[in-house]
Amino acid sequence: MSDAELVLRSTRVITPEGTRAATVTVSAGKITAVLPYDAVIPAGARLEDVGDHVLLPGLVDTHVHVNDPGRTEWEGFWTATRAAAAGGITTLIDMPLNSLPPTTTVDHLRTKQDVARHKAHIDVGFWGGALPDNVKDLRPLHEAGVFGFKSFLSPSGVDEFPHLDQEQLARSLAEIAGFGGLLIVHAEDPHHLAAAPQHGGPKYADFLASRPRDAEDTAIAALVAQARRLDARVHVLHLSSSDALPLIRAARAEGVRLTVETCPHYLTLTAEEVPDGASEFKCCPPIREAANQDLLWEALADGTIDCVVTDHSPSTADLKTDDFATAWGGISGLQLSLSAVWTEARKRGHGLEDVVRWMSTQTAALVGLGQKGAIEAGRDADFAVLAPDETFTVDPAGLQHRNRVTAYAGRTLYGVVKSTWLRGERIVADGEFTDPKGTLLSRPR
Ligand SMILES: [Zn+2]
């Protein structure tokens, strides 16, 4: 401890044991100790006293579409990681699709890593993709360090990333289970989607009817059955349908290795308030009714849903047309996720400790990043400094995203990120960024 280079002090440090006044010592990018507030500052250490602002572990967002290379007019590593840093996120795991190439072979992974390496303002890792025809690539990708494999059970929205039918899912999942990997799944059943009324046009109610809850419920039930049969580890991406919660609870109770995430937009926005034609609110599965949202919050509170991730999936503004059937499906919220979730969480009686658990500790655990996700000795010195009671009104012009289209425009949110720290270095403070200091992460062995 006497070799600490940096000491952060706050009256409110969120640790695994709760929130308390503390002094956190840092050496070589790692937390070396969490000491009492009035601990003696080691000689030669630089003190950063953040006063009553909250010191929390940097968030770990395991669901981000950076789209780089290939669709960099939609987003990119430079802009995405700056937006993330501005929002208190210090680690992101990039989704394998919407970039060109998609991350479906080791060669493609290397291409993406080369692009990310010098643009990453935060730490970046990669998911691989499981396609109908790349079963042979899965083990090499696993060994090359991807954190798991994404697949779709219904069309993904881009031609180069086809979905798996049940037989293909079984084959990929058996392969992945064979090397102890993780399959993460966009769970909407294509037959239920095809059977739903497809009116198109600007009415949100028509769009909602076109992506019914039973499409999610059916796909999740089938996934649970496959996971049970193969004793495989699976993760449900972006859960929206609260109707699936009973079957998720039952599966977990019987020991199926299943984890579940949801997203800020399902927790903070409701179908009732989406204006017709406002396709900045379009994503799949869709934002559902307020009563559905209440049940998602209950499931977060009781642990049925493990974590909250952004599913940041932007496009250029011209693809966000006023026809919900053809507009690009994806919500842009990377920079705003902490404040959006915190605003709703505090209203519902949750503490910042809960938000940290959902958005940092448990997302780090999902991908096995034992060095992230908590303020305790031995972990990386990744922090966000937050003024939780300050508010701001979302002005798209203030976003670092490449495209400043957001469903949160005009909302007043609680929680202003004052600074973000990556391995002991302040990477952004009050809108001023350092040069990129992110590293590329691989699945721990
Ligand atoms: Zn996604």
CSV table of C-alpha atoms in Angstrom, one decimal, residues 12-185:
chain,number,residue,atom,x,y,z
A,12,ARG,CA,-20.0,7.3,-0.8
A,13,VAL,CA,-18.0,4.4,-2.2
A,14,ILE,CA,-20.0,1.5,-3.5
A,15,THR,CA,-18.3,-1.7,-2.5
A,16,PRO,CA,-19.5,-5.3,-2.5
A,17,GLU,CA,-20.3,-4.9,1.2
A,18,GLY,CA,-22.4,-1.7,0.7
A,19,THR,CA,-21.9,2.0,0.4
A,20,ARG,CA,-19.6,3.7,2.8
A,21,ALA,CA,-17.1,6.6,3.2
A,22,ALA,CA,-13.8,5.2,2.1
A,23,THR,CA,-10.3,5.8,0.7
A,24,VAL,CA,-9.3,3.6,-2.3
A,25,THR,CA,-5.7,3.2,-3.1
A,26,VAL,CA,-4.5,2.4,-6.6
A,27,SER,CA,-1.2,1.1,-7.9
A,28,ALA,CA,-0.2,0.0,-11.4
A,29,GLY,CA,-3.9,0.3,-12.5
A,30,LYS,CA,-5.2,-2.0,-9.8
A,31,ILE,CA,-7.1,-1.3,-6.6
A,32,THR,CA,-4.7,-2.2,-3.8
A,33,ALA,CA,-7.0,-1.5,-0.8
A,34,VAL,CA,-10.3,0.0,0.3
A,35,LEU,CA,-9.5,1.8,3.6
A,36,PRO,CA,-11.4,3.8,6.1
A,37,TYR,CA,-12.3,7.3,5.0
A,38,ASP,CA,-9.8,9.0,7.3
A,39,ALA,CA,-6.9,6.7,6.5
A,40,VAL,CA,-3.4,8.3,6.2
A,41,ILE,CA,-2.6,9.0,2.5
A,42,PRO,CA,0.6,7.1,1.6
A,43,ALA,CA,3.6,9.4,1.0
A,44,GLY,CA,4.0,10.4,-2.6
A,45,ALA,CA,0.4,9.4,-3.6
A,46,ARG,CA,-1.8,11.8,-5.5
A,47,LEU,CA,-5.1,12.4,-3.8
A,48,GLU,CA,-8.4,12.8,-5.7
A,49,ASP,CA,-11.1,13.7,-3.3
A,50,VAL,CA,-14.5,13.6,-5.0
A,51,GLY,CA,-16.3,14.7,-1.9
A,52,ASP,CA,-19.9,13.6,-1.8
A,53,HIS,CA,-20.0,12.3,-5.4
A,54,VAL,CA,-20.5,8.6,-5.5
A,55,LEU,CA,-17.5,6.4,-6.5
A,56,LEU,CA,-18.8,3.3,-8.3
A,57,PRO,CA,-17.1,0.6,-10.3
A,58,GLY,CA,-17.0,1.3,-14.0
A,59,LEU,CA,-19.9,-0.3,-15.8
A,60,VAL,CA,-19.5,-3.4,-18.0
A,61,ASP,CA,-21.8,-3.3,-21.0
A,62,THR,CA,-21.8,-6.8,-22.6
A,63,HIS,CA,-24.2,-5.9,-25.4
A,64,VAL,CA,-23.0,-3.2,-27.8
A,65,HIS,CA,-23.1,-3.1,-31.6
A,66,VAL,CA,-20.1,-1.0,-32.7
A,67,ASN,CA,-20.5,-1.9,-36.4
A,68,ASP,CA,-16.8,-1.3,-37.1
A,69,PRO,CA,-15.4,-2.0,-39.7
A,70,GLY,CA,-18.1,-2.0,-42.4
A,71,ARG,CA,-20.9,0.1,-41.2
A,72,THR,CA,-18.9,2.9,-39.6
A,73,GLU,CA,-21.5,5.5,-40.7
A,74,TRP,CA,-23.7,3.9,-38.1
A,75,GLU,CA,-21.1,3.8,-35.2
A,76,GLY,CA,-17.5,3.0,-34.7
A,77,PHE,CA,-15.0,2.2,-32.0
A,78,TRP,CA,-13.8,5.8,-31.6
A,79,THR,CA,-17.3,7.2,-31.1
A,80,ALA,CA,-18.9,4.3,-29.3
A,81,THR,CA,-16.1,4.1,-26.7
A,82,ARG,CA,-16.1,7.8,-26.1
A,83,ALA,CA,-19.9,7.7,-25.6
A,84,ALA,CA,-19.5,4.8,-23.2
A,85,ALA,CA,-16.8,6.5,-21.2
A,86,ALA,CA,-18.9,9.7,-21.0
A,87,GLY,CA,-21.7,7.5,-19.5
A,88,GLY,CA,-19.5,5.8,-16.9
A,89,ILE,CA,-18.9,2.5,-18.9
A,90,THR,CA,-15.3,1.2,-18.8
A,91,THR,CA,-15.7,-2.1,-20.5
A,92,LEU,CA,-17.8,-3.1,-23.5
A,93,ILE,CA,-18.2,-6.4,-25.3
A,94,ASP,CA,-18.9,-5.9,-29.0
A,95,MET,CA,-21.6,-7.9,-30.8
A,96,PRO,CA,-20.6,-10.0,-33.8
A,97,LEU,CA,-23.0,-8.5,-36.3
A,98,ASN,CA,-23.7,-5.3,-38.2
A,99,SER,CA,-19.9,-4.9,-38.8
A,100,LEU,CA,-18.5,-6.2,-42.1
A,101,PRO,CA,-17.1,-8.7,-41.7
A,102,PRO,CA,-19.2,-10.2,-38.9
A,103,THR,CA,-17.2,-11.9,-36.1
A,104,THR,CA,-17.7,-15.4,-37.3
A,105,THR,CA,-14.2,-16.7,-38.1
A,106,VAL,CA,-10.8,-16.1,-36.4
A,107,ASP,CA,-9.7,-14.1,-39.4
A,108,HIS,CA,-12.7,-11.8,-39.0
A,109,LEU,CA,-12.0,-11.5,-35.3
A,110,ARG,CA,-8.4,-10.4,-36.1
A,111,THR,CA,-9.7,-7.8,-38.5
A,112,LYS,CA,-12.0,-6.3,-35.9
A,113,GLN,CA,-9.3,-6.4,-33.2
A,114,ASP,CA,-6.9,-4.5,-35.6
A,115,VAL,CA,-9.5,-1.8,-36.2
A,116,ALA,CA,-10.4,-1.5,-32.5
A,117,ARG,CA,-6.9,-1.5,-31.1
A,118,HIS,CA,-6.1,2.2,-31.5
A,119,LYS,CA,-9.5,3.6,-31.2
A,120,ALA,CA,-10.7,2.1,-27.9
A,121,HIS,CA,-11.2,4.7,-25.1
A,122,ILE,CA,-12.3,1.8,-22.8
A,123,ASP,CA,-11.6,-1.9,-22.6
A,124,VAL,CA,-13.2,-3.9,-25.4
A,125,GLY,CA,-13.9,-7.6,-25.9
A,126,PHE,CA,-15.7,-9.5,-28.6
A,127,TRP,CA,-18.5,-12.0,-28.9
A,128,GLY,CA,-18.4,-14.5,-31.8
A,129,GLY,CA,-21.3,-15.4,-34.0
A,130,ALA,CA,-22.9,-18.8,-34.5
A,131,LEU,CA,-24.3,-19.1,-38.0
A,132,PRO,CA,-25.9,-22.1,-39.8
A,133,ASP,CA,-22.6,-22.8,-41.6
A,134,ASN,CA,-19.8,-22.0,-39.2
A,135,VAL,CA,-19.9,-24.8,-36.6
A,136,LYS,CA,-16.3,-25.6,-37.5
A,137,ASP,CA,-15.2,-22.0,-36.6
A,138,LEU,CA,-16.7,-22.0,-33.1
A,139,ARG,CA,-13.9,-23.8,-31.2
A,140,PRO,CA,-11.1,-21.8,-32.9
A,141,LEU,CA,-13.0,-18.6,-32.1
A,142,HIS,CA,-13.4,-19.7,-28.5
A,143,GLU,CA,-9.6,-20.5,-28.3
A,144,ALA,CA,-8.9,-17.1,-29.9
A,145,GLY,CA,-10.6,-15.4,-26.9
A,146,VAL,CA,-14.2,-14.5,-27.8
A,147,PHE,CA,-16.5,-14.4,-24.7
A,148,GLY,CA,-19.2,-16.6,-26.2
A,149,PHE,CA,-21.4,-16.9,-29.3
A,150,LYS,CA,-24.4,-14.9,-30.4
A,151,SER,CA,-27.2,-16.4,-32.5
A,152,PHE,CA,-30.6,-15.5,-33.7
A,153,LEU,CA,-33.7,-17.7,-33.9
A,154,SER,CA,-35.4,-15.3,-36.3
A,155,PRO,CA,-34.0,-13.0,-39.0
A,156,SER,CA,-31.3,-10.7,-37.7
A,157,GLY,CA,-32.0,-7.7,-39.9
A,158,VAL,CA,-28.8,-8.1,-41.9
A,159,ASP,CA,-28.3,-10.7,-44.7
A,160,GLU,CA,-24.7,-11.7,-43.7
A,161,PHE,CA,-25.9,-13.0,-40.3
A,162,PRO,CA,-28.6,-15.6,-40.9
A,163,HIS,CA,-30.5,-17.1,-38.1
A,164,LEU,CA,-30.5,-20.7,-36.8
A,165,ASP,CA,-33.4,-23.1,-37.1
A,166,GLN,CA,-33.9,-25.5,-34.2
A,167,GLU,CA,-31.8,-28.2,-35.7
A,168,GLN,CA,-28.9,-25.8,-36.4
A,169,LEU,CA,-29.3,-24.4,-32.9
A,170,ALA,CA,-28.9,-27.9,-31.5
A,171,ARG,CA,-25.8,-28.5,-33.5
A,172,SER,CA,-24.1,-25.2,-32.6
A,173,LEU,CA,-25.1,-25.6,-28.9
A,174,ALA,CA,-23.8,-29.1,-28.7
A,175,GLU,CA,-20.5,-27.9,-30.2
A,176,ILE,CA,-20.3,-24.9,-27.8
A,177,ALA,CA,-21.3,-27.0,-24.7
A,178,GLY,CA,-18.5,-29.4,-25.7
A,179,PHE,CA,-15.8,-26.9,-25.0
A,180,GLY,CA,-17.7,-25.2,-22.1
A,181,GLY,CA,-18.7,-22.1,-24.0
A,182,LEU,CA,-21.6,-19.7,-23.7
A,183,LEU,CA,-24.4,-19.2,-26.3
A,184,ILE,CA,-26.3,-15.9,-26.1
A,185,VAL,CA,-29.5,-15.8,-28.0
